[in-house]
DNA sequence: TGTACATCAGTGAACGCGCGTTCACTGATGTAC
DNA sequence: TGTACATCAGTGAACGCGCGTTCACTGATGTAC
């Protein structure tokens, strides 16, 4: 019972699939544990239906698997944001969609989200992970909303908006008993406070 | 070397001091580890200069010590906020002071702050810890700033301000390489956005 | 068509480690008589 | 003033556990001849 007795081994030449299966299993555990330091090789292998040593066929050590997992999760988060913010609607609508996508992700996987932005696990320096695109996209969107905006002010507003969303997401997860407004209401209030509508 | 060889045992009748010393040692470690689940009985005892078993003279088990430590840390945080927000200056000045005290605490002990508001460690139900006073105080202060404010709107503003501060504190700790504004500037912007000054 | 061999995708036993907790103990200090 | 004893503040060895990692291995599948 320590490993699933039914898992078929991958066909010849497809051994690489196990790598993705391990990352997937680790991501699931990460969302349950809420802390990368508690991810254990044995628990991941158990969930993937494989012996603990199988991990070493694809990663040099535990740390490499944990890093790959965090990178994959961050990329998934980033992609969700960028997808929501793209499209041909007006910039403010895209900004609102991005905020809602942000809060939707954090509500779906609160613990995973907390890991991604934890101070305990510094951002990956893997070239496969574009860490800046999200924040830079937010700054660009704010300048689209108000073309007269200076670079510094746009940066400051982006920080204000991002801090608000992050704080809302984390506190809502940590203190559910407090009466939290809906994501829609919070995003609307946040944008109203920090992104004044253009005259007209 | 596993325990400090110089620690004198407490005098007769003063054994209770060790309890505080253990909580203190645990709080220090908590601020280094940033996660209550990584606090180990042995590491705490080592830091307190005592054998691991000494802990059981004052706590039934590890969990009780960890809980007592988190409670003590939360209370210290809460007290710092309430101290900053008291005084006879006008409510907006007190609000600003509270915000600055909030961010000052999180800058001094970022990992400890993160533990206090972690979703992983639900709020204590110990009667010695008043969890609500901070948030309720914020709501009250917002209504002092604008006596015409309805209860719901004051609650919504408190959520907006708290989320902003929490998000700022957490993200600043997690992503130091981003250009963060000063605490003063951020608090000023946050209050300007959510707490309009009364007419006059 | 048959067979020897290489390759591949894993497994299972074993290691040393730090952990939380238990149990029996030690040795200094106060107290009763 | 002396002594037996109780109390107090701890200690140290030992337990069983899950951990990350190593090492030698297994057994199915493809390939060369």
Short mmCIF file of C-alpha atoms (C1' of nucleotides) in Angstrom, two decimals:
data_model
loop_
_atom_site.label_atom_id
_atom_site.label_comp_id
_atom_site.label_asym_id
_atom_site.label_seq_id
_atom_site.Cartn_x
_atom_site.Cartn_y
_atom_site.Cartn_z
CA UNK A 1 0.00 0.00 0.00
CA UNK A 2 2.98 2.30 0.17
CA UNK A 3 2.72 2.76 -3.58
CA UNK A 4 -0.28 2.27 -5.79
CA UNK A 5 0.01 -1.32 -6.98
CA UNK A 6 -1.75 -0.58 -10.24
CA UNK A 7 0.38 2.16 -11.72
CA UNK A 8 1.77 0.86 -15.01
CA UNK A 9 5.32 1.84 -15.79
CA UNK A 10 5.67 4.28 -18.64
CA UNK A 11 6.44 2.76 -22.01
CA UNK A 12 9.98 2.81 -23.30
CA UNK A 13 11.06 6.29 -24.31
CA UNK A 14 8.29 7.89 -22.26
CA UNK A 15 10.06 7.84 -18.91
CA UNK A 16 10.03 11.63 -18.95
CA UNK A 17 6.32 11.57 -18.21
CA UNK A 18 7.10 10.66 -14.63
CA UNK A 19 8.78 14.02 -14.23
CA UNK A 20 5.54 15.83 -14.93
CA UNK A 21 3.60 13.41 -12.77
CA UNK A 22 5.94 14.11 -9.86
CA UNK A 23 5.60 17.87 -10.30
CA UNK A 24 1.83 17.49 -10.47
CA UNK A 25 1.75 15.37 -7.31
CA UNK A 26 4.03 17.85 -5.55
CA UNK A 27 1.83 20.78 -6.59
CA UNK A 28 -1.23 19.05 -5.16
CA UNK A 29 0.55 18.39 -1.89
CA UNK A 30 1.85 21.94 -1.81
CA UNK A 31 -1.69 23.27 -1.97
CA UNK A 32 -2.61 21.03 0.96
CA UNK A 33 0.47 21.68 3.10
CA UNK A 34 0.85 25.38 2.34
CA UNK A 35 4.59 25.27 2.87
CA UNK A 36 7.33 24.04 0.58
CA UNK A 37 9.52 23.03 3.51
CA UNK A 38 6.99 20.38 4.44
CA UNK A 39 7.00 18.73 1.02
CA UNK A 40 8.67 15.37 1.49
CA UNK A 41 10.16 13.15 -1.17
CA UNK A 42 8.34 10.18 0.26
CA UNK A 43 4.93 11.85 0.32
CA UNK A 44 5.32 13.05 -3.26
CA UNK A 45 6.36 9.61 -4.45
CA UNK A 46 3.49 8.03 -2.55
CA UNK A 47 1.01 10.33 -4.26
CA UNK A 48 2.55 9.68 -7.67
CA UNK A 49 2.30 5.94 -7.03
CA UNK A 50 6.00 5.39 -7.30
CA UNK A 51 8.88 4.45 -5.02
CA UNK A 52 10.77 7.32 -3.34
CA UNK A 53 13.89 6.56 -5.31
CA UNK A 54 12.17 7.04 -8.66
CA UNK A 55 12.45 10.76 -8.06
CA UNK A 56 16.20 10.58 -8.56
CA UNK A 57 15.75 9.45 -12.13
CA UNK A 58 14.56 12.97 -12.98
CA UNK A 59 15.87 15.34 -10.32
CA UNK A 60 19.26 15.56 -8.64
CA UNK A 61 17.68 16.01 -5.22
CA UNK A 62 14.57 17.06 -3.34
CA UNK A 63 15.36 20.75 -3.68
CA UNK A 64 15.33 20.56 -7.48
CA UNK A 65 11.87 19.00 -7.49
CA UNK A 66 10.53 21.56 -5.05
CA UNK A 67 11.94 24.39 -7.16
CA UNK A 68 10.51 22.93 -10.37
CA UNK A 69 7.14 22.62 -8.65
CA UNK A 70 7.10 26.20 -7.38
CA UNK A 71 8.17 27.45 -10.79
CA UNK A 72 5.38 25.53 -12.49
CA UNK A 73 2.82 26.89 -10.04
CA UNK A 74 4.00 30.45 -10.46
CA UNK A 75 3.88 30.14 -14.22
CA UNK A 76 0.33 28.80 -14.07
CA UNK A 77 -0.66 31.77 -11.91
CA UNK A 78 1.05 34.25 -14.19
CA UNK A 79 -0.54 32.74 -17.28
CA UNK A 80 -4.00 32.97 -15.71
CA UNK A 81 -3.46 36.68 -15.07
CA UNK A 82 -2.13 37.44 -18.50
CA UNK A 83 -4.95 35.54 -20.17
CA UNK A 84 -7.50 37.52 -18.19
CA UNK A 85 -5.83 40.85 -18.94
CA UNK A 86 -5.56 40.27 -22.67
CA UNK A 87 -8.33 40.90 -25.13
CA UNK A 88 -9.57 43.93 -26.96
CA UNK A 89 -11.80 45.52 -24.39
CA UNK A 90 -10.87 48.87 -22.88
CA UNK A 91 -7.95 48.97 -20.43
CA UNK A 92 -10.06 49.51 -17.35
CA UNK A 93 -12.16 46.46 -18.14
CA UNK A 94 -9.01 44.43 -18.63
CA UNK A 95 -7.64 45.78 -15.36
CA UNK A 96 -10.79 44.68 -13.58
CA UNK A 97 -10.63 41.26 -15.24
CA UNK A 98 -7.03 40.87 -14.13
CA UNK A 99 -7.96 41.73 -10.54
CA UNK A 100 -10.83 39.25 -10.57
CA UNK A 101 -8.62 36.54 -12.05
CA UNK A 102 -6.07 37.27 -9.35
CA UNK A 103 -8.59 36.82 -6.55
CA UNK A 104 -10.20 33.81 -8.24
CA UNK A 105 -6.86 32.01 -8.34
CA UNK A 106 -6.17 32.76 -4.69
CA UNK A 107 -9.60 31.53 -3.73
CA UNK A 108 -9.20 28.30 -5.67
CA UNK A 109 -5.74 27.51 -4.31
CA UNK A 110 -5.10 29.74 -1.31
CA UNK A 111 -2.26 27.73 0.17
CA UNK A 112 -0.53 27.34 -3.15
CA UNK A 113 -0.81 31.06 -3.75
CA UNK A 114 0.71 31.77 -0.33
CA UNK A 115 3.68 29.54 -1.18
CA UNK A 116 4.27 31.34 -4.47
CA UNK A 117 4.61 34.70 -2.73
CA UNK A 118 6.19 33.48 0.46
CA UNK A 119 9.26 35.31 1.69
CA UNK A 120 10.64 31.93 2.72
CA UNK A 121 11.09 30.78 -0.84
CA UNK A 122 12.81 33.49 -2.85
CA UNK A 123 11.76 33.87 -6.50
CA UNK A 124 13.30 31.40 -8.89
CA UNK A 125 16.04 32.61 -11.19
CA UNK A 126 15.12 30.03 -13.80
CA UNK A 127 15.00 31.68 -17.24
CA UNK A 128 11.82 29.70 -17.91
CA UNK A 129 9.97 31.80 -15.36
CA UNK A 130 9.20 35.38 -16.22
CA UNK A 131 8.69 36.97 -12.85
CA UNK A 132 8.30 40.52 -14.00
CA UNK A 133 5.70 40.19 -16.70
CA UNK A 134 2.82 40.29 -14.24
CA UNK A 135 3.85 43.44 -12.43
CA UNK A 136 5.10 45.16 -15.59
CA UNK A 137 1.80 44.28 -17.26
CA UNK A 138 -0.07 45.92 -14.40
CA UNK A 139 2.02 49.10 -14.70
CA UNK A 140 1.44 49.19 -18.47
CA UNK A 141 -2.29 48.70 -18.01
CA UNK A 142 -2.44 51.56 -15.52
CA UNK A 143 -0.73 53.83 -18.02
CA UNK A 144 -3.18 52.76 -20.67
CA UNK A 145 -5.99 53.78 -18.36
CA UNK A 146 -4.45 57.21 -17.97
CA UNK A 147 -1.97 58.03 -20.73
CA UNK A 148 -0.92 61.22 -18.94
CA UNK A 149 0.38 59.16 -16.00
CA UNK A 150 4.08 59.49 -15.17
CA UNK A 151 6.19 56.37 -14.77
CA UNK A 152 6.72 56.85 -11.06
CA UNK A 153 3.07 57.42 -10.33
CA UNK A 154 2.08 54.39 -12.38
CA UNK A 155 4.60 52.30 -10.41
CA UNK A 156 3.22 53.63 -7.12
CA UNK A 157 -0.34 52.84 -8.18
CA UNK A 158 0.63 49.37 -9.27
CA UNK A 159 2.14 48.77 -5.84
CA UNK A 160 -1.01 50.05 -4.18
CA UNK A 161 -3.29 47.85 -6.26
CA UNK A 162 -1.09 44.77 -5.97
CA UNK A 163 -0.70 45.19 -2.20
CA UNK A 164 -4.44 45.49 -1.82
CA UNK A 165 -5.17 42.34 -3.79
CA UNK A 166 -2.44 40.35 -2.07
CA UNK A 167 -3.50 41.49 1.38
CA UNK A 168 -7.15 40.77 0.68
CA UNK A 169 -6.37 37.30 -0.63
CA UNK A 170 -4.10 36.34 2.26
CA UNK A 171 -6.23 37.77 5.05
CA UNK A 172 -9.42 36.31 3.65
CA UNK A 173 -7.78 32.88 3.71
CA UNK A 174 -6.34 33.39 7.19
CA UNK A 175 -9.39 34.93 8.88
CA UNK A 176 -12.47 33.57 7.14
CA UNK A 177 -14.73 34.45 10.05
CA UNK A 178 -14.49 38.16 9.32
CA UNK A 179 -17.17 39.46 6.97
CA UNK A 180 -15.32 39.77 3.67
CA UNK A 181 -16.80 41.58 0.74
CA UNK A 182 -17.06 39.72 -2.56
CA UNK A 183 -14.08 39.80 -4.91
CA UNK A 184 -16.11 41.93 -7.33
CA UNK A 185 -16.88 44.50 -4.68
CA UNK A 186 -13.32 44.62 -3.43
CA UNK A 187 -11.81 45.00 -6.90
CA UNK A 188 -14.29 47.73 -7.74
CA UNK A 189 -13.46 49.62 -4.55
CA UNK A 190 -9.74 49.21 -5.01
CA UNK A 191 -9.78 50.49 -8.58
CA UNK A 192 -12.10 53.34 -7.66
CA UNK A 193 -9.66 54.35 -4.93
CA UNK A 194 -6.46 54.16 -6.94
CA UNK A 195 -7.39 54.52 -10.60
CA UNK A 196 -9.59 57.57 -11.07
CA UNK A 197 -11.68 57.42 -14.23
CA UNK A 198 -10.66 59.82 -16.94
CA UNK A 199 -12.73 62.99 -17.25
CA UNK A 200 -15.77 62.37 -19.49
CA UNK B 1 27.69 21.88 23.79
CA UNK B 2 24.17 20.66 23.27
CA UNK B 3 23.10 22.93 26.13
CA UNK B 4 24.85 25.99 27.47
CA UNK B 5 27.01 24.68 30.32
CA UNK B 6 26.78 27.94 32.26
CA UNK B 7 23.06 28.39 32.68
CA UNK B 8 22.32 28.36 36.41
CA UNK B 9 19.17 26.63 37.42
CA UNK B 10 16.44 28.90 38.68
CA UNK B 11 16.24 29.28 42.47
CA UNK B 12 13.64 27.37 44.37
CA UNK B 13 10.15 28.69 43.77
CA UNK B 14 11.25 30.47 40.60
CA UNK B 15 10.95 27.49 38.26
CA UNK B 16 8.19 29.31 36.42
CA UNK B 17 10.76 31.63 34.90
CA UNK B 18 11.81 28.86 32.55
CA UNK B 19 8.38 29.00 30.99
CA UNK B 20 8.92 32.58 29.87
CA UNK B 21 12.45 31.80 28.76
CA UNK B 22 11.17 28.97 26.58
CA UNK B 23 8.51 31.19 25.00
CA UNK B 24 11.14 33.86 24.41
CA UNK B 25 13.52 31.39 22.79
CA UNK B 26 10.70 29.99 20.67
CA UNK B 27 9.68 33.49 19.53
CA UNK B 28 13.24 34.23 18.45
CA UNK B 29 13.41 31.00 16.48
CA UNK B 30 9.98 31.65 14.99
CA UNK B 31 11.21 34.95 13.59
CA UNK B 32 14.15 33.13 12.03
CA UNK B 33 12.25 30.13 10.68
CA UNK B 34 9.12 31.94 9.58
CA UNK B 35 6.96 28.89 10.13
CA UNK B 36 5.56 27.44 13.31
CA UNK B 37 5.66 23.91 11.92
CA UNK B 38 9.44 24.09 11.81
CA UNK B 39 9.80 24.97 15.48
CA UNK B 40 11.35 21.95 17.17
CA UNK B 41 11.37 21.14 20.84
CA UNK B 42 15.07 20.40 20.66
CA UNK B 43 16.00 23.67 18.95
CA UNK B 44 13.99 25.69 21.44
CA UNK B 45 15.56 23.90 24.40
CA UNK B 46 19.02 24.36 22.88
CA UNK B 47 18.45 28.08 22.57
CA UNK B 48 17.11 28.33 26.11
CA UNK B 49 20.18 26.46 27.36
CA UNK B 50 18.19 23.60 28.76
CA UNK B 51 17.63 19.91 28.02
CA UNK B 52 14.76 19.04 25.67
CA UNK B 53 12.87 17.35 28.47
CA UNK B 54 12.76 20.50 30.60
CA UNK B 55 9.99 21.74 28.35
CA UNK B 56 7.63 19.14 29.79
CA UNK B 57 7.88 20.72 33.22
CA UNK B 58 5.83 23.64 31.89
CA UNK B 59 3.91 22.46 28.83
CA UNK B 60 2.02 19.25 28.16
CA UNK B 61 3.54 18.95 24.70
CA UNK B 62 5.18 20.80 21.82
CA UNK B 63 1.88 22.10 20.49
CA UNK B 64 1.11 23.91 23.75
CA UNK B 65 4.44 25.71 23.67
CA UNK B 66 3.99 26.70 20.03
CA UNK B 67 0.50 28.01 20.75
CA UNK B 68 1.69 29.97 23.77
CA UNK B 69 4.46 31.46 21.67
CA UNK B 70 2.17 32.52 18.83
CA UNK B 71 -0.28 34.00 21.34
CA UNK B 72 2.49 36.00 22.99
CA UNK B 73 3.70 37.30 19.65
CA UNK B 74 0.24 38.30 18.53
CA UNK B 75 -0.38 40.09 21.80
CA UNK B 76 2.88 42.01 21.45
CA UNK B 77 1.85 43.06 17.94
CA UNK B 78 -1.61 44.08 19.04
CA UNK B 79 -0.25 46.07 21.97
CA UNK B 80 2.14 47.95 19.69
CA UNK B 81 -0.77 48.96 17.45
CA UNK B 82 -3.03 50.02 20.28
CA UNK B 83 -0.25 52.03 21.90
CA UNK B 84 0.39 53.86 18.65
CA UNK B 85 -3.29 54.55 18.04
CA UNK B 86 -3.95 55.91 21.52
CA UNK B 87 -3.26 59.47 22.59
CA UNK B 88 -5.18 62.68 22.32
CA UNK B 89 -4.31 63.79 18.82
CA UNK B 90 -7.00 63.92 16.15
CA UNK B 91 -8.29 60.59 14.78
CA UNK B 92 -6.61 60.88 11.41
CA UNK B 93 -3.23 61.41 13.05
CA UNK B 94 -3.84 58.38 15.25
CA UNK B 95 -4.90 56.39 12.19
CA UNK B 96 -1.67 57.32 10.47
CA UNK B 97 0.34 56.44 13.57
CA UNK B 98 -1.37 53.07 13.72
CA UNK B 99 -0.52 52.39 10.08
CA UNK B 100 3.10 53.35 10.60
CA UNK B 101 3.35 51.20 13.74
CA UNK B 102 1.86 48.33 11.75
CA UNK B 103 4.47 48.58 9.02
CA UNK B 104 7.27 49.21 11.50
CA UNK B 105 6.46 45.96 13.30
CA UNK B 106 6.37 44.00 10.06
CA UNK B 107 9.69 45.49 9.01
CA UNK B 108 11.34 44.64 12.31
CA UNK B 109 10.06 41.06 12.42
CA UNK B 110 8.76 40.14 8.97
CA UNK B 111 8.83 36.38 9.43
CA UNK B 112 7.19 36.56 12.84
CA UNK B 113 4.47 38.81 11.42
CA UNK B 114 3.86 36.33 8.62
CA UNK B 115 3.41 33.54 11.15
CA UNK B 116 0.90 35.56 13.15
CA UNK B 117 -1.37 36.02 10.13
CA UNK B 118 -0.67 32.71 8.47
CA UNK B 119 -3.66 30.71 7.29
CA UNK B 120 -1.80 27.63 8.45
CA UNK B 121 -2.09 28.51 12.12
CA UNK B 122 -5.67 29.49 12.87
CA UNK B 123 -6.21 32.22 15.46
CA UNK B 124 -5.94 31.12 19.06
CA UNK B 125 -9.11 30.81 21.08
CA UNK B 126 -7.29 31.57 24.31
CA UNK B 127 -9.27 34.12 26.33
CA UNK B 128 -5.97 35.87 27.08
CA UNK B 129 -5.73 36.94 23.45
CA UNK B 130 -8.07 39.61 22.23
CA UNK B 131 -8.09 39.06 18.50
CA UNK B 132 -10.74 41.56 17.62
CA UNK B 133 -9.53 44.65 19.38
CA UNK B 134 -7.19 45.61 16.55
CA UNK B 135 -9.71 45.42 13.73
CA UNK B 136 -12.53 46.83 15.83
CA UNK B 137 -10.23 49.68 16.83
CA UNK B 138 -9.56 50.42 13.18
CA UNK B 139 -13.27 50.50 12.39
CA UNK B 140 -13.90 52.82 15.35
CA UNK B 141 -11.08 55.10 14.28
CA UNK B 142 -12.47 55.35 10.77
CA UNK B 143 -15.85 56.36 12.16
CA UNK B 144 -14.16 58.97 14.31
CA UNK B 145 -12.56 60.37 11.17
CA UNK B 146 -15.97 60.65 9.55
CA UNK B 147 -18.81 60.55 12.09
CA UNK B 148 -21.36 60.37 9.26
CA UNK B 149 -19.96 57.03 8.13
CA UNK B 150 -22.34 54.06 8.19
CA UNK B 151 -21.27 50.87 9.91
CA UNK B 152 -21.04 48.86 6.70
CA UNK B 153 -18.99 51.46 4.89
CA UNK B 154 -16.63 51.78 7.87
CA UNK B 155 -16.19 47.99 7.86
CA UNK B 156 -15.50 48.01 4.11
CA UNK B 157 -12.94 50.78 4.50
CA UNK B 158 -11.25 48.99 7.37
CA UNK B 159 -10.93 45.92 5.17
CA UNK B 160 -9.47 48.01 2.36
CA UNK B 161 -6.92 49.69 4.64
CA UNK B 162 -5.97 46.49 6.46
CA UNK B 163 -5.61 44.54 3.21
CA UNK B 164 -3.36 47.26 1.81
CA UNK B 165 -1.07 47.30 4.83
CA UNK B 166 -0.91 43.52 5.04
CA UNK B 167 -0.22 43.15 1.34
CA UNK B 168 2.44 45.82 1.38
CA UNK B 169 4.19 44.28 4.38
CA UNK B 170 4.15 40.74 3.00
CA UNK B 171 5.13 41.59 -0.55
CA UNK B 172 7.90 43.96 0.53
CA UNK B 173 9.39 41.11 2.58
CA UNK B 174 8.96 38.58 -0.22
CA UNK B 175 10.17 40.72 -3.15
CA UNK B 176 12.69 43.21 -1.77
CA UNK B 177 14.18 43.86 -5.19
CA UNK B 178 11.11 45.76 -6.35
CA UNK B 179 11.29 49.51 -5.69
CA UNK B 180 9.07 49.89 -2.63
CA UNK B 181 7.93 53.29 -1.44
CA UNK B 182 8.65 54.22 2.17
CA UNK B 183 6.14 53.22 4.82
CA UNK B 184 5.24 56.88 5.29
CA UNK B 185 4.50 57.36 1.63
CA UNK B 186 2.47 54.17 1.40
CA UNK B 187 0.39 54.94 4.48
CA UNK B 188 -0.25 58.45 3.22
CA UNK B 189 -1.38 57.15 -0.17
CA UNK B 190 -3.55 54.44 1.35
CA UNK B 191 -5.34 56.83 3.69
CA UNK B 192 -5.74 59.42 0.94
CA UNK B 193 -7.34 56.74 -1.23
CA UNK B 194 -9.74 55.30 1.33
CA UNK B 195 -10.32 57.94 3.99
CA UNK B 196 -11.29 61.22 2.35
CA UNK B 197 -10.63 64.22 4.55
CA UNK B 198 -13.73 65.87 5.92
CA UNK B 199 -14.84 69.11 4.28
CA UNK B 200 -13.05 72.09 5.81
"C1'" DT C 1 13.01 -16.76 -37.18
"C1'" DG C 2 15.97 -17.07 -33.06
"C1'" DT C 3 18.92 -15.44 -29.66
"C1'" DA C 4 22.18 -12.73 -27.16
"C1'" DC C 5 22.62 -8.39 -25.38
"C1'" DA C 6 21.87 -3.41 -24.22
"C1'" DT C 7 18.74 -0.17 -22.56
"C1'" DC C 8 15.17 1.64 -19.98
"C1'" DA C 9 11.91 2.47 -16.08
"C1'" DG C 10 11.81 1.70 -12.33
"C1'" DT C 11 12.21 -1.12 -7.06
"C1'" DG C 12 13.66 -2.37 -2.21
"C1'" DA C 13 16.80 -2.58 1.51
"C1'" DA C 14 19.66 0.08 4.10
"C1'" DC C 15 22.28 4.24 6.04
"C1'" DG C 16 22.48 8.01 9.41
"C1'" DC C 17 19.84 11.97 11.12
"C1'" DG C 18 16.73 14.90 13.95
"C1'" DC C 19 12.46 14.57 15.79
"C1'" DG C 20 8.67 14.33 20.13
"C1'" DT C 21 8.14 12.02 24.12
"C1'" DT C 22 8.87 8.59 28.24
"C1'" DC C 23 11.11 7.28 32.15
"C1'" DA C 24 14.08 6.81 35.91
"C1'" DC C 25 17.40 9.64 37.91
"C1'" DT C 26 20.27 13.64 40.39
"C1'" DG C 27 21.60 17.03 43.38
"C1'" DA C 28 20.73 21.33 45.62
"C1'" DT C 29 17.68 23.56 49.01
"C1'" DG C 30 14.38 24.12 52.38
"C1'" DT C 31 11.79 22.17 56.65
"C1'" DA C 32 10.31 19.28 60.82
"C1'" DC C 33 11.85 17.64 64.90
"C1'" DT D 1 22.86 22.73 66.43
"C1'" DG D 2 22.16 18.39 63.81
"C1'" DT D 3 19.91 15.34 60.86
"C1'" DA D 4 16.42 13.02 58.23
"C1'" DC D 5 13.39 13.89 54.77
"C1'" DA D 6 10.48 16.22 51.19
"C1'" DT D 7 10.51 19.21 47.44
"C1'" DC D 8 12.05 21.38 43.49
"C1'" DA D 9 14.47 22.23 39.00
"C1'" DG D 10 16.03 20.09 36.22
"C1'" DT D 11 19.15 15.91 33.32
"C1'" DG D 12 20.35 11.86 30.23
"C1'" DA D 13 19.44 7.63 28.00
"C1'" DA D 14 16.32 5.50 25.25
"C1'" DC D 15 12.09 4.55 22.22
"C1'" DG D 16 10.03 4.50 17.58
"C1'" DC D 17 9.21 7.45 13.56
"C1'" DG D 18 9.72 9.71 8.98
"C1'" DC D 19 13.11 11.77 6.56
"C1'" DG D 20 16.72 12.33 2.12
"C1'" DT D 21 19.74 9.68 -0.19
"C1'" DT D 22 22.81 5.53 -1.79
"C1'" DC D 23 23.32 1.35 -3.83
"C1'" DA D 24 22.74 -2.89 -6.01
"C1'" DC D 25 19.03 -5.03 -8.25
"C1'" DT D 26 14.92 -6.48 -11.56
"C1'" DG D 27 12.32 -7.35 -15.37
"C1'" DA D 28 10.26 -5.79 -19.59
"C1'" DT D 29 11.37 -4.19 -24.27
"C1'" DG D 30 13.88 -3.16 -28.15
"C1'" DT D 31 17.98 -4.21 -31.43
"C1'" DA D 32 22.09 -6.48 -33.85
"C1'" DC D 33 23.31 -10.38 -36.09
#
